[in-house]
């Protein structure tokens, strides 16, 4: 039985840090766990220009604790002002990885997202030409689409067509939640990949709504049936390099979650690798953890995995009840619960 593993320091290919006072905590938590992070641009206003991304990156770097180091890579928010010239400039700018596509209104801070994918074909053509990846929040949020069908509908309606039109375009389906998405990625060529969160490996929809409602397990895409959770576990632990770590960790305050109209998002950044390790251990697949967490993402995006390593040990820890975010409180995923793995400091 393995009680301690050493892996290259992981890369989080999908994280929300927010800005200003939030950075102190989100960045410190991320830097303790990750070598490189891919930071999502859904701030208000969105990060949509190169200068804004680079100054955001500097604010992130300023928040890295002196004892740590971190390599933040940024995504730009795809919106109606995005031009083919900007795509070309992104291809030539270090630290900016690609573009994030949010369907308008699909999730937190997506008001500036896009309504009609077909109007962006000139942008996708430029992305394909300059080898700039497209990260997609793949949910069809038209009012008639059931919340549990949103991911499958989006893949059926848009991704297949997009991939056919731009066969070389690098596409990442972010935070996948369904067995259909897993199958789609498995059957696609190497330029299509997917991130998988820790929380979607841990929970299914019964953990969100049951005889009680659990707002801290509510995120988008919403967790699906257990059979989908199982498909995600199988994919993450399979050793297939098209699946990699993206926590989608997103801080929302306790009062914004515990309310009549609570918002979507789960904070896992503080304990992410331990949460993944336990799932891999339960599956007898700890040997696949390093590939999933530290190698597959960097390889897909053509940057180097970490040289540094971390140790994760099979030692129980209790997840903190609440995390202080300046004057606010964030309730982390599995708050107050025991998990079986810990990050060795
Ligand atoms: C994310 C957030 O809060 O920024 N929320 C979430 O439920 N996942 C946005 C996102 O990735 O959808
Ligand atoms: Zn996200």
mmCIF file of C-alpha atoms and ligand atoms in Angstrom:
data_model
loop_
_atom_site.group_PDB
_atom_site.id
_atom_site.type_symbol
_atom_site.label_atom_id
_atom_site.label_comp_id
_atom_site.label_asym_id
_atom_site.label_seq_id
_atom_site.Cartn_x
_atom_site.Cartn_y
_atom_site.Cartn_z
ATOM 1 C CA UNK A 1 0.000 0.000 0.000
ATOM 2 C CA UNK A 2 1.355 3.366 -0.997
ATOM 3 C CA UNK A 3 1.386 5.945 1.778
ATOM 4 C CA UNK A 4 3.462 8.658 0.213
ATOM 5 C CA UNK A 5 3.915 9.794 -3.354
ATOM 6 C CA UNK A 6 6.163 12.355 -4.980
ATOM 7 C CA UNK A 7 4.986 14.014 -8.158
ATOM 8 C CA UNK A 8 6.035 16.997 -10.225
ATOM 9 C CA UNK A 9 4.329 20.065 -8.798
ATOM 10 C CA UNK A 10 0.898 20.132 -10.487
ATOM 11 C CA UNK A 11 -0.547 22.533 -13.037
ATOM 12 C CA UNK A 12 -4.082 23.797 -12.613
ATOM 13 C CA UNK A 13 -5.422 24.405 -16.101
ATOM 14 C CA UNK A 14 -8.565 26.213 -14.896
ATOM 15 C CA UNK A 15 -8.746 28.420 -11.821
ATOM 16 C CA UNK A 16 -10.582 31.581 -10.736
ATOM 17 C CA UNK A 17 -8.544 33.943 -8.571
ATOM 18 C CA UNK A 18 -10.701 37.088 -8.809
ATOM 19 C CA UNK A 19 -8.876 40.332 -8.021
ATOM 20 C CA UNK A 20 -7.930 42.939 -5.397
ATOM 21 C CA UNK A 21 -8.394 41.740 -1.812
ATOM 22 C CA UNK A 22 -9.178 38.192 -2.989
ATOM 23 C CA UNK A 23 -5.735 37.676 -4.488
ATOM 24 C CA UNK A 24 -3.938 37.409 -1.163
ATOM 25 C CA UNK A 25 -5.727 34.175 -0.340
ATOM 26 C CA UNK A 26 -6.498 32.668 -3.763
ATOM 27 C CA UNK A 27 -2.922 33.150 -4.956
ATOM 28 C CA UNK A 28 -1.329 31.835 -1.747
ATOM 29 C CA UNK A 29 -3.551 28.740 -1.852
ATOM 30 C CA UNK A 30 -2.752 28.152 -5.513
ATOM 31 C CA UNK A 31 0.992 28.723 -5.086
ATOM 32 C CA UNK A 32 1.188 26.107 -2.328
ATOM 33 C CA UNK A 33 -0.319 23.512 -4.638
ATOM 34 C CA UNK A 34 0.603 24.420 -8.177
ATOM 35 C CA UNK A 35 3.605 25.287 -10.292
ATOM 36 C CA UNK A 36 1.609 26.792 -13.144
ATOM 37 C CA UNK A 37 -2.005 27.909 -13.231
ATOM 38 C CA UNK A 38 -4.278 28.917 -16.083
ATOM 39 C CA UNK A 39 -6.289 31.856 -14.785
ATOM 40 C CA UNK A 40 -9.820 32.493 -15.997
ATOM 41 C CA UNK A 41 -10.703 35.996 -17.214
ATOM 42 C CA UNK A 42 -14.294 36.353 -15.938
ATOM 43 C CA UNK A 43 -13.702 39.438 -13.836
ATOM 44 C CA UNK A 44 -15.865 42.534 -13.968
ATOM 45 C CA UNK A 45 -15.007 43.976 -16.436
ATOM 46 C CA UNK A 46 -13.643 40.890 -18.185
ATOM 47 C CA UNK A 47 -9.955 40.520 -18.991
ATOM 48 C CA UNK A 48 -10.152 40.846 -22.748
ATOM 49 C CA UNK A 49 -7.068 42.812 -23.803
ATOM 50 C CA UNK A 50 -3.388 41.871 -23.651
ATOM 51 C CA UNK A 51 -2.428 44.860 -21.491
ATOM 52 C CA UNK A 52 -5.181 44.046 -18.988
ATOM 53 C CA UNK A 53 -4.084 40.431 -18.812
ATOM 54 C CA UNK A 54 -0.448 41.365 -18.263
ATOM 55 C CA UNK A 55 -1.245 43.858 -15.515
ATOM 56 C CA UNK A 56 -3.572 41.289 -13.891
ATOM 57 C CA UNK A 57 -0.698 38.829 -14.080
ATOM 58 C CA UNK A 58 1.543 41.301 -12.285
ATOM 59 C CA UNK A 59 -1.055 41.759 -9.516
ATOM 60 C CA UNK A 60 -1.172 37.970 -9.174
ATOM 61 C CA UNK A 61 2.625 37.752 -8.980
ATOM 62 C CA UNK A 62 2.665 40.506 -6.363
ATOM 63 C CA UNK A 63 0.400 38.328 -4.213
ATOM 64 C CA UNK A 64 2.628 35.222 -4.334
ATOM 65 C CA UNK A 65 4.071 34.631 -0.830
ATOM 66 C CA UNK A 66 7.835 35.181 -0.614
ATOM 67 C CA UNK A 67 8.379 31.501 0.209
ATOM 68 C CA UNK A 68 6.619 30.277 -2.940
ATOM 69 C CA UNK A 69 6.719 30.765 -6.655
ATOM 70 C CA UNK A 70 4.008 30.507 -9.257
ATOM 71 C CA UNK A 71 3.715 30.821 -13.006
ATOM 72 C CA UNK A 72 0.296 32.278 -13.889
ATOM 73 C CA UNK A 73 -0.836 31.981 -17.502
ATOM 74 C CA UNK A 74 -3.815 34.041 -18.585
ATOM 75 C CA UNK A 75 -6.737 33.510 -20.905
ATOM 76 C CA UNK A 76 -8.496 36.341 -22.668
ATOM 77 C CA UNK A 77 -12.263 36.582 -22.602
ATOM 78 C CA UNK A 78 -13.694 36.007 -26.075
ATOM 79 C CA UNK A 79 -16.271 38.712 -26.795
ATOM 80 C CA UNK A 80 -17.719 40.745 -29.609
ATOM 81 C CA UNK A 81 -14.698 43.059 -29.696
ATOM 82 C CA UNK A 82 -12.168 40.230 -30.181
ATOM 83 C CA UNK A 83 -10.303 40.586 -33.476
ATOM 84 C CA UNK A 84 -8.164 38.306 -35.623
ATOM 85 C CA UNK A 85 -5.264 40.719 -35.033
ATOM 86 C CA UNK A 86 -5.617 40.233 -31.291
ATOM 87 C CA UNK A 87 -5.441 36.472 -31.819
ATOM 88 C CA UNK A 88 -2.192 36.895 -33.736
ATOM 89 C CA UNK A 89 -0.805 39.146 -30.990
ATOM 90 C CA UNK A 90 -1.755 36.598 -28.325
ATOM 91 C CA UNK A 91 0.181 33.962 -30.253
ATOM 92 C CA UNK A 92 3.253 36.183 -29.871
ATOM 93 C CA UNK A 93 2.749 37.195 -26.235
ATOM 94 C CA UNK A 94 4.283 35.104 -23.468
ATOM 95 C CA UNK A 95 2.044 34.240 -20.505
ATOM 96 C CA UNK A 96 -1.189 34.501 -22.466
ATOM 97 C CA UNK A 97 -2.279 31.025 -23.357
ATOM 98 C CA UNK A 98 -5.500 31.411 -25.311
ATOM 99 C CA UNK A 99 -9.138 32.465 -25.230
ATOM 100 C CA UNK A 100 -12.040 31.459 -23.033
ATOM 101 C CA UNK A 101 -15.469 31.135 -24.582
ATOM 102 C CA UNK A 102 -18.439 31.740 -22.287
ATOM 103 C CA UNK A 103 -21.949 31.451 -23.684
ATOM 104 C CA UNK A 104 -23.611 34.673 -22.555
ATOM 105 C CA UNK A 105 -25.311 34.223 -19.193
ATOM 106 C CA UNK A 106 -24.158 30.606 -18.743
ATOM 107 C CA UNK A 107 -22.273 31.214 -15.498
ATOM 108 C CA UNK A 108 -20.679 33.769 -13.145
ATOM 109 C CA UNK A 109 -19.658 36.999 -14.921
ATOM 110 C CA UNK A 110 -20.599 35.822 -18.384
ATOM 111 C CA UNK A 111 -22.745 38.786 -19.405
ATOM 112 C CA UNK A 112 -20.161 39.728 -22.011
ATOM 113 C CA UNK A 113 -20.096 36.178 -23.357
ATOM 114 C CA UNK A 114 -21.180 35.182 -26.816
ATOM 115 C CA UNK A 115 -24.652 34.534 -28.179
ATOM 116 C CA UNK A 116 -23.896 33.106 -31.572
ATOM 117 C CA UNK A 117 -20.807 31.005 -32.143
ATOM 118 C CA UNK A 118 -21.144 31.223 -35.925
ATOM 119 C CA UNK A 119 -20.309 34.927 -35.791
ATOM 120 C CA UNK A 120 -16.836 34.137 -34.471
ATOM 121 C CA UNK A 121 -15.672 31.881 -37.277
ATOM 122 C CA UNK A 122 -13.088 34.410 -38.479
ATOM 123 C CA UNK A 123 -11.641 34.419 -34.942
ATOM 124 C CA UNK A 124 -11.547 30.620 -34.772
ATOM 125 C CA UNK A 125 -9.836 30.587 -38.175
ATOM 126 C CA UNK A 126 -7.158 32.921 -36.786
ATOM 127 C CA UNK A 127 -6.816 30.756 -33.667
ATOM 128 C CA UNK A 128 -6.390 27.661 -35.775
ATOM 129 C CA UNK A 129 -3.837 29.404 -38.012
ATOM 130 C CA UNK A 130 -1.749 30.742 -35.119
ATOM 131 C CA UNK A 131 -2.154 27.657 -32.913
ATOM 132 C CA UNK A 132 -3.953 29.558 -30.133
ATOM 133 C CA UNK A 133 -6.149 27.259 -28.012
ATOM 134 C CA UNK A 134 -9.831 27.791 -27.301
ATOM 135 C CA UNK A 135 -11.124 26.879 -23.839
ATOM 136 C CA UNK A 136 -14.873 26.409 -23.774
ATOM 137 C CA UNK A 137 -17.509 26.567 -21.072
ATOM 138 C CA UNK A 138 -19.549 24.028 -22.977
ATOM 139 C CA UNK A 139 -23.120 24.549 -21.810
ATOM 140 C CA UNK A 140 -26.117 25.394 -23.937
ATOM 141 C CA UNK A 141 -28.037 27.737 -21.672
ATOM 142 C CA UNK A 142 -30.966 28.588 -23.916
ATOM 143 C CA UNK A 143 -34.034 28.953 -21.673
ATOM 144 C CA UNK A 144 -35.643 25.771 -22.971
ATOM 145 C CA UNK A 145 -32.629 23.565 -22.237
ATOM 146 C CA UNK A 146 -32.824 21.586 -19.013
ATOM 147 C CA UNK A 147 -29.903 22.311 -16.696
ATOM 148 C CA UNK A 148 -28.846 18.645 -16.709
ATOM 149 C CA UNK A 149 -28.749 18.554 -20.536
ATOM 150 C CA UNK A 150 -26.736 21.703 -21.106
ATOM 151 C CA UNK A 151 -23.354 20.124 -21.643
ATOM 152 C CA UNK A 152 -24.544 17.358 -23.985
ATOM 153 C CA UNK A 153 -26.620 19.796 -26.037
ATOM 154 C CA UNK A 154 -23.692 22.153 -26.418
ATOM 155 C CA UNK A 155 -21.392 19.391 -27.618
ATOM 156 C CA UNK A 156 -24.006 18.094 -30.064
ATOM 157 C CA UNK A 157 -24.988 21.499 -31.373
ATOM 158 C CA UNK A 158 -21.675 23.301 -31.525
ATOM 159 C CA UNK A 159 -18.494 21.374 -30.837
ATOM 160 C CA UNK A 160 -18.844 18.784 -33.561
ATOM 161 C CA UNK A 161 -19.511 21.518 -36.114
ATOM 162 C CA UNK A 162 -16.700 23.693 -34.806
ATOM 163 C CA UNK A 163 -14.223 20.847 -34.946
ATOM 164 C CA UNK A 164 -15.269 19.984 -38.489
ATOM 165 C CA UNK A 165 -14.864 23.594 -39.623
ATOM 166 C CA UNK A 166 -11.492 23.992 -37.860
ATOM 167 C CA UNK A 167 -9.983 20.524 -37.640
ATOM 168 C CA UNK A 168 -6.616 21.779 -36.372
ATOM 169 C CA UNK A 169 -8.035 24.158 -33.736
ATOM 170 C CA UNK A 170 -6.976 23.175 -30.229
ATOM 171 C CA UNK A 171 -10.116 22.952 -28.098
ATOM 172 C CA UNK A 172 -10.442 22.243 -24.390
ATOM 173 C CA UNK A 173 -13.827 21.335 -22.994
ATOM 174 C CA UNK A 174 -13.618 22.793 -19.521
ATOM 175 C CA UNK A 175 -14.859 21.065 -16.370
ATOM 176 C CA UNK A 176 -16.643 18.207 -18.117
ATOM 177 C CA UNK A 177 -19.423 16.493 -16.186
ATOM 178 C CA UNK A 178 -20.936 13.795 -18.388
ATOM 179 C CA UNK A 179 -20.092 10.390 -19.804
ATOM 180 C CA UNK A 180 -21.039 11.783 -23.216
ATOM 181 C CA UNK A 181 -18.315 14.426 -22.907
ATOM 182 C CA UNK A 182 -15.819 11.741 -21.878
ATOM 183 C CA UNK A 183 -16.794 9.606 -24.873
ATOM 184 C CA UNK A 184 -16.612 12.605 -27.181
ATOM 185 C CA UNK A 185 -13.069 13.411 -26.068
ATOM 186 C CA UNK A 186 -12.023 9.759 -26.223
ATOM 187 C CA UNK A 187 -13.202 9.551 -29.828
ATOM 188 C CA UNK A 188 -11.695 12.873 -30.934
ATOM 189 C CA UNK A 189 -8.203 13.517 -32.286
ATOM 190 C CA UNK A 190 -5.356 14.762 -30.104
ATOM 191 C CA UNK A 191 -6.194 18.474 -30.437
ATOM 192 C CA UNK A 192 -9.368 18.043 -28.369
ATOM 193 C CA UNK A 193 -8.956 17.668 -24.619
ATOM 194 C CA UNK A 194 -10.850 18.210 -21.377
ATOM 195 C CA UNK A 195 -10.262 19.396 -17.849
ATOM 196 C CA UNK A 196 -11.850 17.602 -14.899
ATOM 197 C CA UNK A 197 -12.432 19.216 -11.504
ATOM 198 C CA UNK A 198 -11.850 17.571 -8.137
ATOM 199 C CA UNK A 199 -15.389 18.261 -7.008
ATOM 200 C CA UNK A 200 -16.973 16.540 -10.010
ATOM 201 C CA UNK A 201 -14.969 13.439 -9.094
ATOM 202 C CA UNK A 202 -16.272 13.621 -5.527
ATOM 203 C CA UNK A 203 -19.943 14.482 -5.942
ATOM 204 C CA UNK A 204 -22.969 13.657 -8.031
ATOM 205 C CA UNK A 205 -26.268 15.477 -8.163
ATOM 206 C CA UNK A 206 -27.568 13.754 -5.042
ATOM 207 C CA UNK A 207 -24.889 15.651 -3.148
ATOM 208 C CA UNK A 208 -26.342 18.937 -4.385
ATOM 209 C CA UNK A 209 -30.076 18.384 -4.126
ATOM 210 C CA UNK A 210 -31.546 15.622 -2.060
ATOM 211 C CA UNK A 211 -33.765 15.695 0.978
ATOM 212 C CA UNK A 212 -31.730 18.807 1.753
ATOM 213 C CA UNK A 213 -30.147 21.354 -0.544
ATOM 214 C CA UNK A 214 -26.393 21.922 -0.311
ATOM 215 C CA UNK A 215 -25.471 25.287 -1.786
ATOM 216 C CA UNK A 216 -21.749 24.729 -1.286
ATOM 217 C CA UNK A 217 -21.895 21.810 -3.721
ATOM 218 C CA UNK A 218 -23.584 23.899 -6.384
ATOM 219 C CA UNK A 219 -21.439 24.834 -9.355
ATOM 220 C CA UNK A 220 -21.768 25.071 -13.094
ATOM 221 C CA UNK A 221 -21.901 22.782 -14.876
ATOM 222 C CA UNK A 222 -24.009 21.195 -12.149
ATOM 223 C CA UNK A 223 -22.942 17.719 -10.991
ATOM 224 C CA UNK A 224 -24.828 14.979 -12.849
ATOM 225 C CA UNK A 225 -25.948 11.414 -11.996
ATOM 226 C CA UNK A 226 -23.604 8.958 -10.315
ATOM 227 C CA UNK A 227 -22.951 7.098 -13.582
ATOM 228 C CA UNK A 228 -21.488 10.325 -14.985
ATOM 229 C CA UNK A 229 -19.358 10.836 -11.891
ATOM 230 C CA UNK A 230 -18.053 7.301 -12.430
ATOM 231 C CA UNK A 231 -17.240 8.045 -16.080
ATOM 232 C CA UNK A 232 -15.247 11.096 -14.987
ATOM 233 C CA UNK A 233 -13.312 9.061 -12.423
ATOM 234 C CA UNK A 234 -12.559 6.449 -15.076
ATOM 235 C CA UNK A 235 -11.382 9.130 -17.520
ATOM 236 C CA UNK A 236 -9.209 11.021 -15.036
ATOM 237 C CA UNK A 237 -7.511 7.850 -13.775
ATOM 238 C CA UNK A 238 -7.253 6.158 -17.184
ATOM 239 C CA UNK A 239 -3.843 7.492 -18.140
ATOM 240 C CA UNK A 240 -5.319 9.062 -21.296
ATOM 241 C CA UNK A 241 -3.351 12.286 -21.760
ATOM 242 C CA UNK A 242 -6.377 14.148 -23.182
ATOM 243 C CA UNK A 243 -7.746 14.525 -19.654
ATOM 244 C CA UNK A 244 -6.062 16.823 -17.186
ATOM 245 C CA UNK A 245 -6.430 18.744 -13.977
ATOM 246 C CA UNK A 246 -8.494 21.935 -13.906
ATOM 247 C CA UNK A 247 -9.940 22.661 -10.483
ATOM 248 C CA UNK A 248 -12.389 25.414 -11.504
ATOM 249 C CA UNK A 249 -11.851 26.563 -7.926
ATOM 250 C CA UNK A 250 -13.892 29.749 -7.512
ATOM 251 C CA UNK A 251 -14.339 31.758 -4.322
ATOM 252 C CA UNK A 252 -17.856 32.894 -3.492
ATOM 253 C CA UNK A 253 -18.671 34.297 -0.088
ATOM 254 C CA UNK A 254 -20.746 32.355 2.387
ATOM 255 C CA UNK A 255 -23.526 34.931 2.154
ATOM 256 C CA UNK A 256 -23.584 34.757 -1.650
ATOM 257 C CA UNK A 257 -23.933 30.956 -1.482
ATOM 258 C CA UNK A 258 -26.315 30.603 1.458
ATOM 259 C CA UNK A 259 -29.181 32.653 0.146
ATOM 260 C CA UNK A 260 -32.441 32.322 -1.763
ATOM 261 C CA UNK A 261 -30.636 32.911 -5.051
ATOM 262 C CA UNK A 262 -27.212 31.450 -4.390
ATOM 263 C CA UNK A 263 -24.401 31.624 -6.898
ATOM 264 C CA UNK A 264 -22.487 28.819 -8.584
ATOM 265 C CA UNK A 265 -18.925 27.923 -7.730
ATOM 266 C CA UNK A 266 -16.879 25.714 -5.410
ATOM 267 C CA UNK A 267 -13.604 26.581 -3.683
ATOM 268 C CA UNK A 268 -11.092 23.708 -3.774
ATOM 269 C CA UNK A 269 -7.784 25.501 -4.290
ATOM 270 C CA UNK A 270 -6.576 24.991 -0.730
ATOM 271 C CA UNK A 271 -6.772 21.173 -0.816
ATOM 272 C CA UNK A 272 -7.026 20.340 -4.493
ATOM 273 C CA UNK A 273 -4.241 17.830 -4.990
ATOM 274 C CA UNK A 274 -5.205 15.931 -1.832
ATOM 275 C CA UNK A 275 -8.796 15.702 -3.067
ATOM 276 C CA UNK A 276 -7.626 14.304 -6.396
ATOM 277 C CA UNK A 277 -5.141 11.945 -4.698
ATOM 278 C CA UNK A 278 -7.868 10.309 -2.641
ATOM 279 C CA UNK A 279 -9.967 9.609 -5.731
ATOM 280 C CA UNK A 280 -6.960 8.139 -7.558
ATOM 281 C CA UNK A 281 -6.056 6.068 -4.483
ATOM 282 C CA UNK A 282 -9.587 4.695 -4.140
ATOM 283 C CA UNK A 283 -9.389 3.632 -7.754
ATOM 284 C CA UNK A 284 -5.956 2.012 -7.288
ATOM 285 C CA UNK A 285 -4.559 4.487 -9.808
ATOM 286 C CA UNK A 286 -2.107 6.638 -7.872
ATOM 287 C CA UNK A 287 0.488 5.913 -10.552
ATOM 288 C CA UNK A 288 -1.647 7.930 -12.995
ATOM 289 C CA UNK A 289 -1.912 11.005 -10.776
ATOM 290 C CA UNK A 290 1.266 12.708 -11.951
ATOM 291 C CA UNK A 291 0.289 12.473 -15.606
ATOM 292 C CA UNK A 292 -3.176 13.868 -14.970
ATOM 293 C CA UNK A 293 -2.112 16.577 -12.532
ATOM 294 C CA UNK A 294 1.305 17.676 -13.708
ATOM 295 C CA UNK A 295 2.120 16.558 -17.248
ATOM 296 C CA UNK A 296 -0.873 16.195 -19.576
ATOM 297 C CA UNK A 297 -2.000 19.834 -19.368
ATOM 298 C CA UNK A 298 1.468 21.324 -19.996
ATOM 299 C CA UNK A 299 2.008 18.907 -22.898
ATOM 300 C CA UNK A 300 -1.323 19.792 -24.478
ATOM 301 C CA UNK A 301 -0.514 23.502 -24.315
ATOM 302 C CA UNK A 302 3.189 23.108 -25.147
ATOM 303 C CA UNK A 303 4.781 24.397 -21.983
ATOM 304 C CA UNK A 304 7.142 22.621 -19.619
ATOM 305 C CA UNK A 305 5.920 20.615 -16.642
ATOM 306 C CA UNK A 306 7.424 21.650 -13.290
ATOM 307 C CA UNK A 307 10.927 20.706 -12.248
ATOM 308 C CA UNK A 308 9.929 20.999 -8.589
ATOM 309 C CA UNK A 309 8.105 18.179 -6.878
ATOM 310 C CA UNK A 310 5.596 17.861 -4.057
ATOM 311 C CA UNK A 311 4.948 15.022 -1.635
ATOM 312 C CA UNK A 312 1.444 13.871 -0.846
ATOM 313 C CA UNK A 313 0.963 11.521 2.077
ATOM 314 C CA UNK A 314 -1.857 9.264 3.184
ATOM 315 C CA UNK A 315 -2.538 11.133 6.394
ATOM 316 C CA UNK A 316 -5.954 12.312 7.469
ATOM 317 C CA UNK A 317 -6.680 15.994 7.562
ATOM 318 C CA UNK A 318 -9.755 17.933 8.437
ATOM 319 C CA UNK A 319 -10.717 20.503 5.832
ATOM 320 C CA UNK A 320 -11.075 23.914 7.409
ATOM 321 C CA UNK A 321 -14.542 24.944 8.335
ATOM 322 C CA UNK A 322 -14.271 28.428 6.859
ATOM 323 C CA UNK A 323 -11.596 30.438 5.102
ATOM 324 C CA UNK A 324 -11.094 34.115 5.737
ATOM 325 C CA UNK A 325 -11.089 36.315 2.662
ATOM 326 C CA UNK A 326 -10.390 39.718 4.171
ATOM 327 C CA UNK A 327 -13.691 40.730 5.696
ATOM 328 C CA UNK A 328 -15.566 37.874 3.992
ATOM 329 C CA UNK A 329 -15.850 34.152 4.599
ATOM 330 C CA UNK A 330 -15.565 31.421 1.981
ATOM 331 C CA UNK A 331 -16.738 27.922 2.884
ATOM 332 C CA UNK A 332 -14.386 25.484 1.144
ATOM 333 C CA UNK A 333 -15.452 22.241 -0.512
ATOM 334 C CA UNK A 334 -15.898 19.472 2.107
ATOM 335 C CA UNK A 335 -15.755 22.052 4.865
ATOM 336 C CA UNK A 336 -15.211 20.450 8.263
ATOM 337 C CA UNK A 337 -14.872 16.957 6.771
ATOM 338 C CA UNK A 338 -11.969 14.516 7.034
ATOM 339 C CA UNK A 339 -10.084 13.467 3.935
ATOM 340 C CA UNK A 340 -7.424 10.798 3.792
ATOM 341 C CA UNK A 341 -4.564 12.540 1.997
ATOM 342 C CA UNK A 342 -2.456 15.573 2.930
ATOM 343 C CA UNK A 343 0.113 17.718 1.247
ATOM 344 C CA UNK A 344 3.458 17.395 3.031
ATOM 345 C CA UNK A 345 4.768 20.848 3.778
HETATM 346 C C1 LIG B 1 -17.252 29.833 -11.935
HETATM 347 C C2 LIG B 1 -17.021 31.160 -11.222
HETATM 348 O O1 LIG B 1 -17.553 31.361 -10.134
HETATM 349 O O2 LIG B 1 -16.285 32.013 -11.757
HETATM 350 N N1 LIG B 1 -18.384 29.165 -11.338
HETATM 351 C C3 LIG B 1 -18.694 27.845 -11.436
HETATM 352 O O3 LIG B 1 -19.760 27.429 -10.969
HETATM 353 N N2 LIG B 1 -17.879 26.986 -12.012
HETATM 354 C C4 LIG B 1 -17.423 30.094 -13.375
HETATM 355 C C5 LIG B 1 -17.389 28.871 -14.236
HETATM 356 O O4 LIG B 1 -16.334 28.312 -14.489
HETATM 357 O O5 LIG B 1 -18.465 28.441 -14.657
HETATM 358 ZN ZN1 LIG B 2 -14.490 28.126 -14.231
#
